[in-house]
PDB file of C-alpha atoms in Angstrom:
ATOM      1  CA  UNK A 133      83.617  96.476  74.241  1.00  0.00           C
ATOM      2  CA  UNK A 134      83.569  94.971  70.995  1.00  0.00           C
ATOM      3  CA  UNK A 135      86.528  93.241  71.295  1.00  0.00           C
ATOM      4  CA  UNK A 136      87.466  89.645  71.241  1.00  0.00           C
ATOM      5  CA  UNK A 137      90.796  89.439  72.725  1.00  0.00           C
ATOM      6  CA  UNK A 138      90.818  88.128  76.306  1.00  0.00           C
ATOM      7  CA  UNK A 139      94.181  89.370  77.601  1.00  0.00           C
ATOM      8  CA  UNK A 140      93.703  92.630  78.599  1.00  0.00           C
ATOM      9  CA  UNK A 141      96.637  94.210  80.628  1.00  0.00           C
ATOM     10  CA  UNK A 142      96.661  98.191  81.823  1.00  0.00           C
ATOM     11  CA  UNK A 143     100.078  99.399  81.396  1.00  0.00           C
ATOM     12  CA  UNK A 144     102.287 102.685  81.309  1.00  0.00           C
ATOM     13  CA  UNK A 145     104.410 103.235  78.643  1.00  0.00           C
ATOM     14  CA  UNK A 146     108.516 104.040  79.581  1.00  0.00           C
ATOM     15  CA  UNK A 147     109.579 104.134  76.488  1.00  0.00           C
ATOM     16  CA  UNK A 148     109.583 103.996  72.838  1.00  0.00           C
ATOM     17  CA  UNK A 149     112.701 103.065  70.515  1.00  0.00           C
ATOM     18  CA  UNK A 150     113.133 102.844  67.017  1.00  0.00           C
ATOM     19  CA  UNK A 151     113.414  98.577  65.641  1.00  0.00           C
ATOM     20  CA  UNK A 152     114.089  99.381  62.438  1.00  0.00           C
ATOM     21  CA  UNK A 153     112.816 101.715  59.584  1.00  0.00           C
ATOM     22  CA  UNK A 154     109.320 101.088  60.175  1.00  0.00           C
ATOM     23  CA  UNK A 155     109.107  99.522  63.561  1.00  0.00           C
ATOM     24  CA  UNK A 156     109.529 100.329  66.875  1.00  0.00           C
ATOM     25  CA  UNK A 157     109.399  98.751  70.333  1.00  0.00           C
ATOM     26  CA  UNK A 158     107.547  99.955  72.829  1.00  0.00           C
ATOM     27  CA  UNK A 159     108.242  99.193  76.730  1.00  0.00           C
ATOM     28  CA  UNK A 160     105.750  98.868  78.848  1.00  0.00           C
ATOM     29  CA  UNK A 161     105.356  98.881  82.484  1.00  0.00           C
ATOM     30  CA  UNK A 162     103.024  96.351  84.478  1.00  0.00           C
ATOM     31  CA  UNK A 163     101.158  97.527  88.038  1.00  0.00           C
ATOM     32  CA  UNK A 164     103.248  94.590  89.221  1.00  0.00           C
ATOM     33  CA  UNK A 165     106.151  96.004  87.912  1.00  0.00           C
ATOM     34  CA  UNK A 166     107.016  93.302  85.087  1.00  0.00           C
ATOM     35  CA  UNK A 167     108.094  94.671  81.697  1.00  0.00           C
ATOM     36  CA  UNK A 168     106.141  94.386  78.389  1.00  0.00           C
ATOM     37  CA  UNK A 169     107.714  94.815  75.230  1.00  0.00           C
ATOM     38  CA  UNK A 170     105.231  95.277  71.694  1.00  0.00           C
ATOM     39  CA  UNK A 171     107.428  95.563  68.450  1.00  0.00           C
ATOM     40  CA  UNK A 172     104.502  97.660  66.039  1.00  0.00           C
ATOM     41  CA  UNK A 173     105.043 100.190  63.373  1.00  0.00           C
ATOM     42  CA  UNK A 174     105.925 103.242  63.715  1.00  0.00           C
ATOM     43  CA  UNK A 175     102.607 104.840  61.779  1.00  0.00           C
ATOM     44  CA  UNK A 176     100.752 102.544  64.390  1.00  0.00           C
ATOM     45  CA  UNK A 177     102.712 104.506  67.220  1.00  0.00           C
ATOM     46  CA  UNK A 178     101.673 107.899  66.025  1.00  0.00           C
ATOM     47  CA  UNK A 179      98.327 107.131  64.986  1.00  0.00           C
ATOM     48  CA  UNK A 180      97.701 106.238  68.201  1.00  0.00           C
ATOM     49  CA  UNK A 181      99.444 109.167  69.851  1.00  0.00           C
ATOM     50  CA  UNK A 182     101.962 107.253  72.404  1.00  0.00           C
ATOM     51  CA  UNK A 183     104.366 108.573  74.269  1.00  0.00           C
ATOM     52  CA  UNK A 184     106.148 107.768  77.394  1.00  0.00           C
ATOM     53  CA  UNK A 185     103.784 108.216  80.987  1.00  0.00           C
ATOM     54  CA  UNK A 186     100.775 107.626  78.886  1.00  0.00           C
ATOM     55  CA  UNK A 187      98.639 104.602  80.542  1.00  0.00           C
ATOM     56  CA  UNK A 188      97.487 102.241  78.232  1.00  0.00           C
ATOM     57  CA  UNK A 189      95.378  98.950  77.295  1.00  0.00           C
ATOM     58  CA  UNK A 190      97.793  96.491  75.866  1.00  0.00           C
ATOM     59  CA  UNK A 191      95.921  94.007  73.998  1.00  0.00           C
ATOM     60  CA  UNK A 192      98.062  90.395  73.594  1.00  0.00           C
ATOM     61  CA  UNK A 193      96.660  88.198  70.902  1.00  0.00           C
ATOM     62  CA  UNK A 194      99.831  85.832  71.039  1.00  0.00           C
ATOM     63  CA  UNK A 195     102.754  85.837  73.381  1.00  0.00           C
ATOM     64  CA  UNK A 196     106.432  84.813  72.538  1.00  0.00           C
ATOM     65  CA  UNK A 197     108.999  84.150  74.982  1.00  0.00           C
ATOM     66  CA  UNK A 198     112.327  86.272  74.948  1.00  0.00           C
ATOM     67  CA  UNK A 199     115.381  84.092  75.999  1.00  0.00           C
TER      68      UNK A 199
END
């Protein structure tokens, strides 16, 4: 509610790994069983308290394709 973004995808999180200093990727899980991967910092991470097994909203405002 409230929000514009159209692709809305519930996911489970399997893991979280550092990118860099202030980054970190997060994989995510798909009912389908396809991966998701989100690169966001780390104080977003915390902030938002996830962990691995939590179930989530992920929220794509632009896509890239990984070769």
């Amino acid at each position: 509610e409230g929000i514009s973004i159209r692709n809305m995808m519930p996911v489970r999180i399997e893991r979280i790994e550092p990118a860099d200093e202030y980054r970190c990727t997060v994989h995510c899980r798909l009912a389908d069983g396809q991966v998701l991967l989100s690169r966001i910092t780390r104080q977003s991470a915390d902030e938002l308290g996830l962990v691995p097994g939590l179930a989530v909203v992920a929220l794509v405002k632009s896509a890239a394709l990984m070769e």
